[in-house]
mmCIF file of C-alpha atoms in Angstrom:
data_model
loop_
_atom_site.group_PDB
_atom_site.id
_atom_site.type_symbol
_atom_site.label_atom_id
_atom_site.label_comp_id
_atom_site.label_asym_id
_atom_site.label_seq_id
_atom_site.Cartn_x
_atom_site.Cartn_y
_atom_site.Cartn_z
ATOM 1 C CA MET A 1 173.190 65.856 97.245
ATOM 2 C CA LEU A 2 176.086 67.941 95.956
ATOM 3 C CA LEU A 3 176.454 68.006 92.166
ATOM 4 C CA ILE A 4 180.038 68.264 90.929
ATOM 5 C CA PRO A 5 180.165 69.042 87.205
ATOM 6 C CA VAL A 6 182.757 67.252 85.099
ATOM 7 C CA ILE A 7 184.796 68.421 82.122
ATOM 8 C CA ASP A 8 186.746 65.881 80.087
ATOM 9 C CA LEU A 9 189.687 67.407 78.207
ATOM 10 C CA MET A 10 191.354 66.005 75.119
ATOM 11 C CA ARG A 11 193.689 67.776 72.684
ATOM 12 C CA GLY A 12 192.568 71.182 73.903
ATOM 13 C CA HIS A 13 188.822 70.514 73.658
ATOM 14 C CA ALA A 14 186.065 69.529 76.035
ATOM 15 C CA VAL A 15 184.883 66.086 74.907
ATOM 16 C CA ARG A 16 181.974 63.746 75.596
ATOM 17 C CA ALA A 17 183.001 60.765 77.748
ATOM 18 C CA VAL A 18 181.250 57.471 76.972
ATOM 19 C CA ARG A 19 181.894 54.246 78.930
ATOM 20 C CA GLY A 20 185.552 55.063 79.532
ATOM 21 C CA ASP A 21 186.411 54.307 75.879
ATOM 22 C CA ARG A 22 188.806 57.236 75.687
ATOM 23 C CA ALA A 23 189.986 56.632 72.131
ATOM 24 C CA SER A 24 186.493 57.313 70.760
ATOM 25 C CA TYR A 25 185.642 60.532 72.621
ATOM 26 C CA LYS A 26 184.406 63.417 70.438
ATOM 27 C CA PRO A 27 184.132 67.179 71.104
ATOM 28 C CA VAL A 28 181.170 67.798 73.355
ATOM 29 C CA VAL A 29 177.842 69.039 72.024
ATOM 30 C CA SER A 30 175.928 70.668 74.865
ATOM 31 C CA THR A 31 172.588 72.330 75.491
ATOM 32 C CA LEU A 32 174.418 74.600 77.949
ATOM 33 C CA CYS A 33 176.701 76.413 75.509
ATOM 34 C CA GLU A 34 178.040 76.531 71.977
ATOM 35 C CA GLY A 35 181.217 74.740 70.983
ATOM 36 C CA SER A 36 183.814 72.752 72.889
ATOM 37 C CA ASP A 37 186.148 75.467 74.164
ATOM 38 C CA PRO A 38 187.167 74.311 77.659
ATOM 39 C CA VAL A 39 186.714 77.692 79.347
ATOM 40 C CA THR A 40 183.265 78.201 77.806
ATOM 41 C CA VAL A 41 182.152 74.697 78.784
ATOM 42 C CA ALA A 42 183.632 74.951 82.294
ATOM 43 C CA ARG A 43 181.874 78.237 82.948
ATOM 44 C CA ALA A 44 178.539 76.920 81.642
ATOM 45 C CA LEU A 45 178.739 73.780 83.775
ATOM 46 C CA CYS A 46 179.559 75.704 86.947
ATOM 47 C CA GLU A 47 176.823 78.258 86.343
ATOM 48 C CA HIS A 48 174.220 75.557 85.677
ATOM 49 C CA CYS A 49 175.148 73.714 88.881
ATOM 50 C CA ASP A 50 175.742 76.889 90.920
ATOM 51 C CA SER A 51 179.083 75.272 91.732
ATOM 52 C CA THR A 52 182.509 76.634 92.601
ATOM 53 C CA ARG A 53 183.896 73.110 92.284
ATOM 54 C CA LEU A 54 184.727 71.439 88.960
ATOM 55 C CA TYR A 55 186.258 68.035 88.200
ATOM 56 C CA ALA A 56 188.528 67.757 85.165
ATOM 57 C CA ALA A 57 189.847 64.580 83.586
ATOM 58 C CA ASP A 58 192.910 65.318 81.464
ATOM 59 C CA LEU A 59 192.569 62.526 78.931
ATOM 60 C CA ASP A 60 195.814 63.395 77.171
ATOM 61 C CA ALA A 61 197.687 62.726 80.404
ATOM 62 C CA LEU A 62 195.574 59.696 81.280
ATOM 63 C CA THR A 63 196.432 58.052 77.957
ATOM 64 C CA GLY A 64 200.171 58.580 78.297
ATOM 65 C CA GLY A 65 200.564 62.043 76.772
ATOM 66 C CA GLN A 66 201.462 65.426 78.193
ATOM 67 C CA VAL A 67 199.365 67.161 80.838
ATOM 68 C CA GLN A 68 197.343 70.014 79.300
ATOM 69 C CA ALA A 69 198.755 72.596 81.700
ATOM 70 C CA ASP A 70 197.848 75.502 79.420
ATOM 71 C CA VAL A 71 194.184 74.461 79.258
ATOM 72 C CA LEU A 72 193.969 73.849 82.996
ATOM 73 C CA GLY A 73 195.584 77.226 83.629
ATOM 74 C CA ARG A 74 193.101 78.987 81.338
ATOM 75 C CA ILE A 75 190.195 77.506 83.281
ATOM 76 C CA LEU A 76 191.713 78.533 86.614
ATOM 77 C CA ARG A 77 192.269 82.101 85.441
ATOM 78 C CA ALA A 78 188.768 82.390 83.980
ATOM 79 C CA LEU A 79 187.090 81.103 87.155
ATOM 80 C CA PRO A 80 188.958 82.745 90.057
ATOM 81 C CA ALA A 81 186.744 81.234 92.782
ATOM 82 C CA LEU A 82 187.092 77.687 91.443
ATOM 83 C CA GLU A 83 188.161 74.688 93.528
ATOM 84 C CA PHE A 84 189.566 72.605 90.678
ATOM 85 C CA TRP A 85 189.611 68.826 91.111
ATOM 86 C CA VAL A 86 192.091 67.506 88.532
ATOM 87 C CA ASP A 87 192.792 63.925 87.474
ATOM 88 C CA ALA A 88 195.856 63.990 85.241
ATOM 89 C CA GLY A 89 197.125 60.479 85.843
ATOM 90 C CA PHE A 90 199.238 61.467 88.849
ATOM 91 C CA ALA A 91 201.524 58.590 89.802
ATOM 92 C CA ASP A 92 203.075 60.441 92.735
ATOM 93 C CA LEU A 93 203.358 63.793 94.511
ATOM 94 C CA ALA A 94 206.164 64.935 92.218
ATOM 95 C CA ALA A 95 203.757 64.932 89.274
ATOM 96 C CA VAL A 96 201.430 67.288 91.147
ATOM 97 C CA ARG A 97 204.289 69.625 92.020
ATOM 98 C CA GLN A 98 205.430 69.714 88.411
ATOM 99 C CA LEU A 99 201.943 70.608 87.167
ATOM 100 C CA ARG A 100 201.566 73.386 89.718
ATOM 101 C CA GLU A 101 204.938 74.807 88.718
ATOM 102 C CA ARG A 102 203.944 74.818 85.046
ATOM 103 C CA ILE A 103 200.608 76.533 85.715
ATOM 104 C CA GLY A 104 201.886 79.118 88.172
ATOM 105 C CA ALA A 105 199.270 81.578 89.455
ATOM 106 C CA GLY A 106 196.120 79.869 90.676
ATOM 107 C CA ALA A 107 197.644 76.408 90.825
ATOM 108 C CA GLN A 108 197.174 76.271 94.610
ATOM 109 C CA ARG A 109 193.438 75.863 93.906
ATOM 110 C CA ILE A 110 194.038 72.492 92.260
ATOM 111 C CA VAL A 111 192.871 69.554 94.358
ATOM 112 C CA PRO A 112 194.731 66.524 92.966
ATOM 113 C CA ILE A 113 192.806 63.356 92.231
ATOM 114 C CA PHE A 114 194.969 60.335 92.954
ATOM 115 C CA ALA A 115 193.394 57.497 90.984
ATOM 116 C CA SER A 116 193.851 53.819 91.696
ATOM 117 C CA GLU A 117 194.449 53.254 87.966
ATOM 118 C CA SER A 118 197.424 55.656 88.044
ATOM 119 C CA LEU A 119 199.180 55.368 91.426
ATOM 120 C CA ARG A 120 202.322 53.267 91.111
ATOM 121 C CA SER A 121 202.485 51.697 94.590
ATOM 122 C CA ARG A 122 200.924 51.360 98.034
ATOM 123 C CA ALA A 123 203.755 53.541 99.340
ATOM 124 C CA GLN A 124 202.760 56.308 96.943
ATOM 125 C CA LEU A 125 199.144 56.007 98.087
ATOM 126 C CA ALA A 126 200.301 56.593 101.656
ATOM 127 C CA ALA A 127 202.515 59.530 100.686
ATOM 128 C CA CYS A 128 199.984 61.207 98.400
ATOM 129 C CA CYS A 129 197.117 60.915 100.870
ATOM 130 C CA ALA A 130 199.068 61.694 104.051
ATOM 131 C CA ASP A 131 197.216 65.009 104.265
ATOM 132 C CA ARG A 132 193.699 63.590 104.287
ATOM 133 C CA GLU A 133 192.037 66.925 103.459
ATOM 134 C CA ALA A 134 194.320 68.047 100.604
ATOM 135 C CA CYS A 135 193.458 65.464 97.953
ATOM 136 C CA VAL A 136 190.818 63.046 96.711
ATOM 137 C CA LEU A 137 191.277 59.325 96.034
ATOM 138 C CA SER A 138 189.474 57.761 93.071
ATOM 139 C CA LEU A 139 188.770 54.039 93.302
ATOM 140 C CA ASP A 140 188.428 52.987 89.657
ATOM 141 C CA ARG A 141 186.832 49.942 88.120
ATOM 142 C CA ARG A 142 185.668 48.868 84.691
ATOM 143 C CA ASP A 143 183.384 45.953 83.793
ATOM 144 C CA GLY A 144 183.591 44.560 87.300
ATOM 145 C CA GLN A 145 187.398 44.664 87.437
ATOM 146 C CA ARG A 146 189.340 46.950 89.743
ATOM 147 C CA LEU A 147 191.932 49.153 88.069
ATOM 148 C CA ASP A 148 194.286 49.037 90.992
ATOM 149 C CA ALA A 149 197.890 47.911 90.550
ATOM 150 C CA ALA A 150 198.790 49.735 93.787
ATOM 151 C CA GLY A 151 196.221 47.934 95.924
ATOM 152 C CA CYS A 152 194.299 51.057 96.919
ATOM 153 C CA TRP A 153 190.957 49.287 97.314
ATOM 154 C CA GLU A 154 192.354 47.063 100.047
ATOM 155 C CA ALA A 155 193.930 49.855 102.106
ATOM 156 C CA PRO A 156 191.071 51.909 103.595
ATOM 157 C CA GLU A 157 193.323 52.950 106.483
ATOM 158 C CA LEU A 158 195.263 55.051 103.935
ATOM 159 C CA TRP A 159 192.275 56.689 102.265
ATOM 160 C CA PRO A 160 191.781 60.471 102.513
ATOM 161 C CA SER A 161 188.565 62.050 103.770
ATOM 162 C CA ARG A 162 187.019 62.141 100.260
ATOM 163 C CA VAL A 163 186.842 59.104 97.990
ATOM 164 C CA ILE A 164 185.408 58.828 94.485
ATOM 165 C CA VAL A 165 183.767 55.557 93.459
ATOM 166 C CA MET A 166 184.391 55.519 89.684
ATOM 167 C CA THR A 167 182.566 52.938 87.566
ATOM 168 C CA LEU A 168 183.952 53.703 84.117
ATOM 169 C CA GLU A 169 181.578 51.645 81.981
ATOM 170 C CA ARG A 170 178.663 53.682 83.345
ATOM 171 C CA VAL A 171 180.180 57.054 82.433
ATOM 172 C CA GLY A 172 178.020 58.611 79.719
ATOM 173 C CA ALA A 173 176.115 55.351 79.296
ATOM 174 C CA ASP A 174 172.754 56.289 80.872
ATOM 175 C CA ALA A 175 172.934 53.023 82.786
ATOM 176 C CA GLY A 176 172.079 54.366 86.237
ATOM 177 C CA PRO A 177 174.462 54.843 89.166
ATOM 178 C CA ASP A 178 176.451 51.919 90.569
ATOM 179 C CA LEU A 179 175.039 51.934 94.075
ATOM 180 C CA THR A 180 176.194 48.397 94.852
ATOM 181 C CA THR A 181 179.853 49.395 94.616
ATOM 182 C CA LEU A 182 179.143 52.612 96.488
ATOM 183 C CA ARG A 183 177.739 50.629 99.414
ATOM 184 C CA GLU A 184 180.688 48.212 99.288
ATOM 185 C CA VAL A 185 183.160 51.079 99.604
ATOM 186 C CA GLN A 186 181.088 52.691 102.353
ATOM 187 C CA SER A 187 181.240 49.465 104.364
ATOM 188 C CA ARG A 188 185.054 49.556 104.186
ATOM 189 C CA ALA A 189 185.354 53.137 105.454
ATOM 190 C CA PRO A 190 182.131 54.474 106.980
ATOM 191 C CA GLY A 191 183.719 57.799 107.925
ATOM 192 C CA VAL A 192 184.759 59.012 104.469
ATOM 193 C CA SER A 193 182.698 61.293 102.215
ATOM 194 C CA LEU A 194 181.843 59.258 99.134
ATOM 195 C CA VAL A 195 181.564 60.824 95.686
ATOM 196 C CA GLY A 196 179.968 58.679 93.009
ATOM 197 C CA ALA A 197 180.801 58.853 89.314
ATOM 198 C CA GLY A 198 178.958 57.616 86.246
ATOM 199 C CA GLY A 199 175.415 56.690 85.300
ATOM 200 C CA ILE A 200 173.272 59.604 86.485
ATOM 201 C CA ARG A 201 170.257 59.998 84.169
ATOM 202 C CA HIS A 202 167.859 62.246 86.058
ATOM 203 C CA ALA A 203 166.976 63.716 89.445
ATOM 204 C CA ALA A 204 165.578 60.409 90.714
ATOM 205 C CA ASP A 205 169.011 58.808 90.305
ATOM 206 C CA LEU A 206 170.544 61.543 92.423
ATOM 207 C CA ALA A 207 167.950 60.961 95.137
ATOM 208 C CA ALA A 208 168.680 57.218 95.107
ATOM 209 C CA ALA A 209 172.419 57.881 95.296
ATOM 210 C CA GLU A 210 171.983 60.187 98.263
ATOM 211 C CA ALA A 211 169.831 57.585 100.027
ATOM 212 C CA ALA A 212 172.584 55.019 99.402
ATOM 213 C CA GLY A 213 175.133 57.185 101.209
ATOM 214 C CA ALA A 214 176.732 59.373 98.527
ATOM 215 C CA HIS A 215 177.803 62.839 99.649
ATOM 216 C CA ALA A 216 178.187 64.069 96.063
ATOM 217 C CA TRP A 217 178.152 62.827 92.469
ATOM 218 C CA LEU A 218 180.234 63.654 89.413
ATOM 219 C CA VAL A 219 177.966 64.486 86.460
ATOM 220 C CA ALA A 220 178.477 65.512 82.842
ATOM 221 C CA SER A 221 176.199 63.890 80.233
ATOM 222 C CA ALA A 222 172.921 64.548 82.044
ATOM 223 C CA LEU A 223 173.920 68.212 82.319
ATOM 224 C CA HIS A 224 174.891 68.589 78.662
ATOM 225 C CA ASP A 225 171.675 66.853 77.566
ATOM 226 C CA GLY A 226 169.458 69.106 79.699
ATOM 227 C CA ARG A 227 168.154 66.259 81.857
ATOM 228 C CA LEU A 228 169.007 67.982 85.160
ATOM 229 C CA PRO A 229 167.553 71.436 85.857
ATOM 230 C CA PRO A 230 169.687 74.375 86.947
ATOM 231 C CA VAL A 231 170.606 74.338 90.623
ATOM 232 C CA ARG A 232 169.095 77.217 92.586
ATOM 233 C CA ARG A 233 170.364 77.944 96.085
#
């Protein structure tokens, strides 16, 4: 099971995500490092997981504000080997191009996350995921409801090679992984690499997720709380 550490960014700080209630997020308190500086937190997460891949949720952008291009750029410059998965509420390919232009050097290492809660149409899903290896699709749901105005869940023929199964109410909630939804998505597209998100409490949850068909899992709270040991390769 591949662990992908997660950093949630809000107003220039790394914050603690809880159940997708973005308005109530607070600066993160972590056993891995001091403070909530994004570069410090990003480095600590990657070192703990022995990972050159990091997922960032830009909560300013996701709640209708400006993309934190300066913060994302700082992380890229500080971690030159990083493959940076970024969800910044991209509605289309133009939004990705604009972010890369603002960041400049290193921006080619951004892997855009196209989320079902953000894409504006089925046509944009097709355009954004035309290169199946260059992006990741996030299928989002909260409290049993799909966040999917574009109809992404019902178009597996348009999905890229990597798909995140995001159950927002389980993020930071210590509720266990949503393996039922993971299996549902797997049945729709058996050939894609599935990445789960939300609910991981301990190593046993990761083992159960792997047995259910997950290729990787996005994790934050269990790392900050010291409930998952350092990865040694």
